[in-house]
mmCIF file of C-alpha atoms in Angstrom:
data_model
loop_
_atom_site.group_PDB
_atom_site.id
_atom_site.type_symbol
_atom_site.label_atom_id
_atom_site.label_comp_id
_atom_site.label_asym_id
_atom_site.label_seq_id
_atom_site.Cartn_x
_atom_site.Cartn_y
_atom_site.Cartn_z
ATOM 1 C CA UNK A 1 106.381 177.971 60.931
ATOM 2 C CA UNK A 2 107.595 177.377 64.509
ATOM 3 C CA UNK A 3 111.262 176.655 64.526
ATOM 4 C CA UNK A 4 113.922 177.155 66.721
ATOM 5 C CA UNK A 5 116.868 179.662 64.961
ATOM 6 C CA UNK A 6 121.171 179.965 65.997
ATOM 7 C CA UNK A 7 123.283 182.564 63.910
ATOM 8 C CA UNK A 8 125.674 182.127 63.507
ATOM 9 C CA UNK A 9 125.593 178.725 61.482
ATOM 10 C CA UNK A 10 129.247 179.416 61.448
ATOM 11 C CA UNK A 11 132.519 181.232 63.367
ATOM 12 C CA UNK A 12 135.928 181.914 63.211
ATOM 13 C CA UNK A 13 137.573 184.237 65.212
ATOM 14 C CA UNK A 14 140.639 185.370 67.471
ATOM 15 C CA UNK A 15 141.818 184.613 70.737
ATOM 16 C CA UNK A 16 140.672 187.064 73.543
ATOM 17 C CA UNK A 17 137.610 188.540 71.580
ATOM 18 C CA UNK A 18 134.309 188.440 73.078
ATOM 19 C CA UNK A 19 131.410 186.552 71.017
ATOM 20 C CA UNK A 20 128.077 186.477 71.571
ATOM 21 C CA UNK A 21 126.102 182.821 69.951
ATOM 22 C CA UNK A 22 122.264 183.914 69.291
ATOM 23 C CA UNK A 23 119.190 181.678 69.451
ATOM 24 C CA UNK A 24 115.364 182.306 68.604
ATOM 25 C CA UNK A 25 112.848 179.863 68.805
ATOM 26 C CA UNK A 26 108.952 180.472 67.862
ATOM 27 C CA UNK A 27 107.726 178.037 69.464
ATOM 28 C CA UNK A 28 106.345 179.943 72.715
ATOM 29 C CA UNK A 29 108.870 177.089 74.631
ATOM 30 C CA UNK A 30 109.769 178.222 77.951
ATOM 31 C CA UNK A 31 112.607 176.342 79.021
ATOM 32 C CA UNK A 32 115.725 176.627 76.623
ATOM 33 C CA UNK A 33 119.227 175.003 77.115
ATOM 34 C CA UNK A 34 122.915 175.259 75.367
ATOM 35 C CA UNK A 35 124.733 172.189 74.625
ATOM 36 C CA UNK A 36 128.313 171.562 73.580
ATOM 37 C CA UNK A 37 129.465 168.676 70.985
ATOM 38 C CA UNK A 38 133.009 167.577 70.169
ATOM 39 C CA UNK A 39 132.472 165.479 66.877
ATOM 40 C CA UNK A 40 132.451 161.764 68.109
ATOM 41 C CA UNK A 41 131.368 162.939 71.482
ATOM 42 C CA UNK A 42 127.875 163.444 73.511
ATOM 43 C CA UNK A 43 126.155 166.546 73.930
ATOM 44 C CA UNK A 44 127.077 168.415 77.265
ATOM 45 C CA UNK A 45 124.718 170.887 78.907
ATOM 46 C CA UNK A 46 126.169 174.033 79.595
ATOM 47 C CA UNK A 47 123.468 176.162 80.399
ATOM 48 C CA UNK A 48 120.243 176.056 80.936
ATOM 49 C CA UNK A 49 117.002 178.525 81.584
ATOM 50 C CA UNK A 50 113.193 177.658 82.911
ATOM 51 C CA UNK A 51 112.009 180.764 81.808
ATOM 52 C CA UNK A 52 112.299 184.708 81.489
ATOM 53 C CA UNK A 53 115.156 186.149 83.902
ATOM 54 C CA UNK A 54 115.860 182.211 84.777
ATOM 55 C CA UNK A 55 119.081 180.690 83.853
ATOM 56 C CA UNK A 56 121.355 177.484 85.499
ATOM 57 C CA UNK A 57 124.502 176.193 84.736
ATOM 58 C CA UNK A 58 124.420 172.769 83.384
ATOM 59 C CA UNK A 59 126.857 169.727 84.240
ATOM 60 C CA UNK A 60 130.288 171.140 82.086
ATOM 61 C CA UNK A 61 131.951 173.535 83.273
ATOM 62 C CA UNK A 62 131.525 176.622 80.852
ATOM 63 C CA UNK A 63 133.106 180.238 80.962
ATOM 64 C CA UNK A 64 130.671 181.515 78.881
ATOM 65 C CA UNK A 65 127.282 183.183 80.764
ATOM 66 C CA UNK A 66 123.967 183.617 79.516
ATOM 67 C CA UNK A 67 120.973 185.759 79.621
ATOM 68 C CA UNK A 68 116.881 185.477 79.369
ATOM 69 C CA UNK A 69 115.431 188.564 78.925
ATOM 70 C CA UNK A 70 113.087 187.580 76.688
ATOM 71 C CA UNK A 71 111.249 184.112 76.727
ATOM 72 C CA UNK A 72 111.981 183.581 72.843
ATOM 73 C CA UNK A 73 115.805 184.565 72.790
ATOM 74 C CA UNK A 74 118.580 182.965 74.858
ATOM 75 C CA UNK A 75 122.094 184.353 73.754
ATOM 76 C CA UNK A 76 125.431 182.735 74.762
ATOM 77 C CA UNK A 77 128.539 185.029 75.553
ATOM 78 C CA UNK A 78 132.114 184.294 75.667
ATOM 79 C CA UNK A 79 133.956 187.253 77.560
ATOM 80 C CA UNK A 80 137.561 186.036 75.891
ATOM 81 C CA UNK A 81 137.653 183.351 73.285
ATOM 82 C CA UNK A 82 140.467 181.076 73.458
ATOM 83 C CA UNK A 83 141.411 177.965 71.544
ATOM 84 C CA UNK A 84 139.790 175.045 74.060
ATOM 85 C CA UNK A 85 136.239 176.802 73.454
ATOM 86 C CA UNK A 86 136.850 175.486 69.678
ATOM 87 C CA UNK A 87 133.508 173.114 69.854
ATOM 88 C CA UNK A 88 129.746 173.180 68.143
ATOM 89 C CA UNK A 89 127.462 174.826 70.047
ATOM 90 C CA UNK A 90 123.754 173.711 69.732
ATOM 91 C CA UNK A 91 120.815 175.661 71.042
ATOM 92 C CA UNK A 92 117.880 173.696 72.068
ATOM 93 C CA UNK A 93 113.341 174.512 73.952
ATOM 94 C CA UNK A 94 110.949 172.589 75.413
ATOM 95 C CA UNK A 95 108.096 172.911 77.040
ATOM 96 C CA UNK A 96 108.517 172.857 80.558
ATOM 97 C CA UNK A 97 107.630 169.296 82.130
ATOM 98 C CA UNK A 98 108.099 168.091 78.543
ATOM 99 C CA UNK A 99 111.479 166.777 78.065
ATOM 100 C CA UNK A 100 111.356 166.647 74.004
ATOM 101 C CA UNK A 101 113.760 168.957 73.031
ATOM 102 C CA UNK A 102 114.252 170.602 69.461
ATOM 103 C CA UNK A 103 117.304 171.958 68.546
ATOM 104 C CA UNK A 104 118.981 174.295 66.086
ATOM 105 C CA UNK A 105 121.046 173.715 63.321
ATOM 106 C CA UNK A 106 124.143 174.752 65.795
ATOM 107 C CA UNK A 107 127.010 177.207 65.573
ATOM 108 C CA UNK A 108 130.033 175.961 64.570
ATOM 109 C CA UNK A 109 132.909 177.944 66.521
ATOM 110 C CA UNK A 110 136.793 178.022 65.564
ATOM 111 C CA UNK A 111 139.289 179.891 67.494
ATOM 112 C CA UNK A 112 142.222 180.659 66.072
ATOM 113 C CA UNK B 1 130.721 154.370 85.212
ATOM 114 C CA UNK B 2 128.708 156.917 82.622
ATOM 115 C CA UNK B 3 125.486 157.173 82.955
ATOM 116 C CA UNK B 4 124.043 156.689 79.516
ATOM 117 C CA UNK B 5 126.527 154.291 77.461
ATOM 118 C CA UNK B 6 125.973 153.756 73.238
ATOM 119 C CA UNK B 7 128.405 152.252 70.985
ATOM 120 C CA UNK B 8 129.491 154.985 68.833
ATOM 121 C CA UNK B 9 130.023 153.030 65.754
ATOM 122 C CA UNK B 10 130.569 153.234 62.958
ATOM 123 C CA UNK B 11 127.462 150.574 62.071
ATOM 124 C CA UNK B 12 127.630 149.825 58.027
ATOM 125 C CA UNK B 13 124.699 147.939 56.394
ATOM 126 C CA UNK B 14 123.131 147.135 53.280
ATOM 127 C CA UNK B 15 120.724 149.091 52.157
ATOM 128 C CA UNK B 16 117.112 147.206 52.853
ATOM 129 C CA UNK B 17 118.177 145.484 55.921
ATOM 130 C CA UNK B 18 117.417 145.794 59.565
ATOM 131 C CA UNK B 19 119.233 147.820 61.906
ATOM 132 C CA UNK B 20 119.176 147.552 65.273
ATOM 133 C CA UNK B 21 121.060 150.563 67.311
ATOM 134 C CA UNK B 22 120.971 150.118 71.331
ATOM 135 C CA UNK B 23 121.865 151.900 74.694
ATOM 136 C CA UNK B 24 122.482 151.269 78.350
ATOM 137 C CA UNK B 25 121.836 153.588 81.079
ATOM 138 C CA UNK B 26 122.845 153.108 84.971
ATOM 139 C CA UNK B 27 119.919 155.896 86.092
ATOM 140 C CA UNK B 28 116.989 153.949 87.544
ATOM 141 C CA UNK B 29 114.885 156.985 87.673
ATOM 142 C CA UNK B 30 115.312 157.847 84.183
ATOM 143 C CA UNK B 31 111.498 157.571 83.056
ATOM 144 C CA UNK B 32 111.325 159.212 79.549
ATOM 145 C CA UNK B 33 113.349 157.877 76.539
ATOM 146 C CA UNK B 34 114.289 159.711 72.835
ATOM 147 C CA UNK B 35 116.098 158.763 70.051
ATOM 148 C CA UNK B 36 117.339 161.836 67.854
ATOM 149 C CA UNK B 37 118.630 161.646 64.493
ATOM 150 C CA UNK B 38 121.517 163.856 63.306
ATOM 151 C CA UNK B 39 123.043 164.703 60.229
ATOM 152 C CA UNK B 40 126.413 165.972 59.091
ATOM 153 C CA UNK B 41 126.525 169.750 60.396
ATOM 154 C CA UNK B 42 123.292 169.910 61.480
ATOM 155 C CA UNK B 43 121.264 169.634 64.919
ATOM 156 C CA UNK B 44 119.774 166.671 66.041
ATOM 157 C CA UNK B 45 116.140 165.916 65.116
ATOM 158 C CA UNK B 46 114.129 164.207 67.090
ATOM 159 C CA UNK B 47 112.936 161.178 66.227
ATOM 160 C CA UNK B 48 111.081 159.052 68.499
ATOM 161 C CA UNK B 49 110.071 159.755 72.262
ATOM 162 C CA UNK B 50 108.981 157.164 74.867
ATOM 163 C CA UNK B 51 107.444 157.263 78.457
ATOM 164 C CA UNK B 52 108.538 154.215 80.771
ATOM 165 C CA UNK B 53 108.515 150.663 79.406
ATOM 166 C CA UNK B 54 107.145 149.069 75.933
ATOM 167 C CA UNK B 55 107.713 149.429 72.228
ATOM 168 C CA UNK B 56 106.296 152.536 69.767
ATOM 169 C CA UNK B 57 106.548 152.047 66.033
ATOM 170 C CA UNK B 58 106.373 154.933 63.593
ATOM 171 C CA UNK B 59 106.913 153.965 60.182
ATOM 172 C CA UNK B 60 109.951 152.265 59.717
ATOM 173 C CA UNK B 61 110.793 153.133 63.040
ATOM 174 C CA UNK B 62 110.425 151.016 66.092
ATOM 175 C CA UNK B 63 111.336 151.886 69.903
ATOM 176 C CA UNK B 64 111.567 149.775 72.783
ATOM 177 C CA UNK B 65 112.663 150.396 76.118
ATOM 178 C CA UNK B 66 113.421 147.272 78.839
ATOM 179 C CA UNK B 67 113.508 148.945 81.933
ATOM 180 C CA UNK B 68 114.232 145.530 83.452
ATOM 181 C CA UNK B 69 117.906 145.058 81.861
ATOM 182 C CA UNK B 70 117.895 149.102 81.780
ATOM 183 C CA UNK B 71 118.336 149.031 77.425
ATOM 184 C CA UNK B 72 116.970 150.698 74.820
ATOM 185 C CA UNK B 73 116.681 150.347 71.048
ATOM 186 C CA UNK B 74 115.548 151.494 68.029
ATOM 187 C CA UNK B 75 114.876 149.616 65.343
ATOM 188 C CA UNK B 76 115.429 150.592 61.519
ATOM 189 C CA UNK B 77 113.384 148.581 59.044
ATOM 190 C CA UNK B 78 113.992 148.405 55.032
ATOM 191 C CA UNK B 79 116.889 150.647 55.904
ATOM 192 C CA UNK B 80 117.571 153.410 53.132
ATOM 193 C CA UNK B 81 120.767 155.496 52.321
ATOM 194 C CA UNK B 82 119.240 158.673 53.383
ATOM 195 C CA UNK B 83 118.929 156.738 56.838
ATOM 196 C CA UNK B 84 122.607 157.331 57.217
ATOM 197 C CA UNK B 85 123.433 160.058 59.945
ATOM 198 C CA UNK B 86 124.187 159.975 63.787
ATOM 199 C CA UNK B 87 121.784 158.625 66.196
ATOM 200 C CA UNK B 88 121.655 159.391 69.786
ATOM 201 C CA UNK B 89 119.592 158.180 72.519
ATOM 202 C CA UNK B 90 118.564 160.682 75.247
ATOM 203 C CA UNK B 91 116.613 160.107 78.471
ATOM 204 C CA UNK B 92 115.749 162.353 81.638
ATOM 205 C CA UNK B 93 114.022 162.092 85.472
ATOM 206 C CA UNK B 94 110.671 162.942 86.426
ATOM 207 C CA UNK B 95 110.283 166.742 87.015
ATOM 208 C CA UNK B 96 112.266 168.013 89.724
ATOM 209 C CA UNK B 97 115.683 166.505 87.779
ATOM 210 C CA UNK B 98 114.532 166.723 84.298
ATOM 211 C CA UNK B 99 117.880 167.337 82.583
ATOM 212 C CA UNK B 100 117.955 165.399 79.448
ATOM 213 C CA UNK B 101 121.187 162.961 78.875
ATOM 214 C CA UNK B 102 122.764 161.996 75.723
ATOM 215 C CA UNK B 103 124.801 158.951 74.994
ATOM 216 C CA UNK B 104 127.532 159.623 72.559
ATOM 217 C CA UNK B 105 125.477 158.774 69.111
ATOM 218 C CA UNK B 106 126.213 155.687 66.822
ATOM 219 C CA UNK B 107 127.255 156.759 63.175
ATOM 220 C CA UNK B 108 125.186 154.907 60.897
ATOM 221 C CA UNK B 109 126.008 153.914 56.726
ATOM 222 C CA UNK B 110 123.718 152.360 54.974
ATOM 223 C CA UNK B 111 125.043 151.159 51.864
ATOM 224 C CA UNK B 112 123.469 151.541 48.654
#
């Protein structure tokens, strides 16, 4: 079944160590986007990608990167974690010129 | 002024009436309109989709979009508990500026 994939579903872990967030999708999408949610807040991009060795920053300012080497997997990287990155982090394809977007289930990230 | 505005809620009704969830948007280009449904530690699922102006009913489910007054809404009929979650409206441009905006998401009970 086509589906769209983020381990992990959850994350807790120290200040100054570098995580990478993972995301799959099967469903041959080409463009693929990260977006951050505070609970009681809207989704911000962070990071988006059109395609294989594409990727954009979105409209919040983010110091984590991001790499498409693959069209199917589009992995998020925090060099140093530090408390303010404590968020949910939700992975989400589309076809491109098709702005319905599925998402994953999300990572939830604490740092401690 | 934000760009895509939604009362975040909470909305608590009895189960089997009519809900009625709305936003506003200041973007005239926006052309493409979603509604997403979320649940508690999940990602959102998308719901409904809508190109330009008009209404589209699935179901229980209706969408309409007044490009006039610059509104949305989605209607809920013969609301059920299992309706209860977080919905958020999304819209985007034409291709060329086709990041997809969220509005905040209203948190809906339905009450048994």
């Amino acid at each position: 079944e086509a589906d769209i994939y983020q381990t992990p579903r959850y994350l807790v872990i120290g200040t100054g160590k570098k995580i990478t967030l993972e995301c799959s999708q099967t469903m041959g999408h080409d463009k693929m986007y990260w977006y951050q949610q505070d609970p009681g807040m809207e989704l911000h991009l962070i990071h988006y990608s059109y395609g294989v060795n594409s990727t954009e920053k979105g409209d919040l300012s983010s110091e984590s990167t991001v790499s498409r080497i693959r069209t199917e997997h589009f992995p998020l990287t925090l060099e140093s974690a530090r408390p303010s990155h404590t968020s949910q982090y939700l992975c989400a394809s589309s076809e491109v010129g098709d702005t319905e977007a599925f998402f994953g289930q999300g990572t939830r990230l604490t740092v401690v | 002024q934000k760009e895509v505005e939604q009362d975040p809620g909470p909305l608590s009704v009895p189960e089997g009436a009519i809900v009625s969830l709305n936003c506003t948007y200041s973007n005239s280009a926006f052309q493409y309109f979603m509604w997403y449904r979320q649940y508690s530690r999940k990602g959102p699922e998308l719901l409904m989709y809508t190109y330009s102006s008009g209404n589209k009913e699935d179901g229980r489910f209706t969408a309409q979009v007044d490009k006039s007054s610059k509104y949305i809404s989605l209607f809920i009929r013969d609301s059920q508990p299992s309706d209860s979650a977080t919905y958020l409206c999304a819209m985007s441009a034409p291709v060329g500026d086709d990041k997809i905006i969220f509005g905040k998401g209203t948190r809906l009970h339905i009450l048994p």
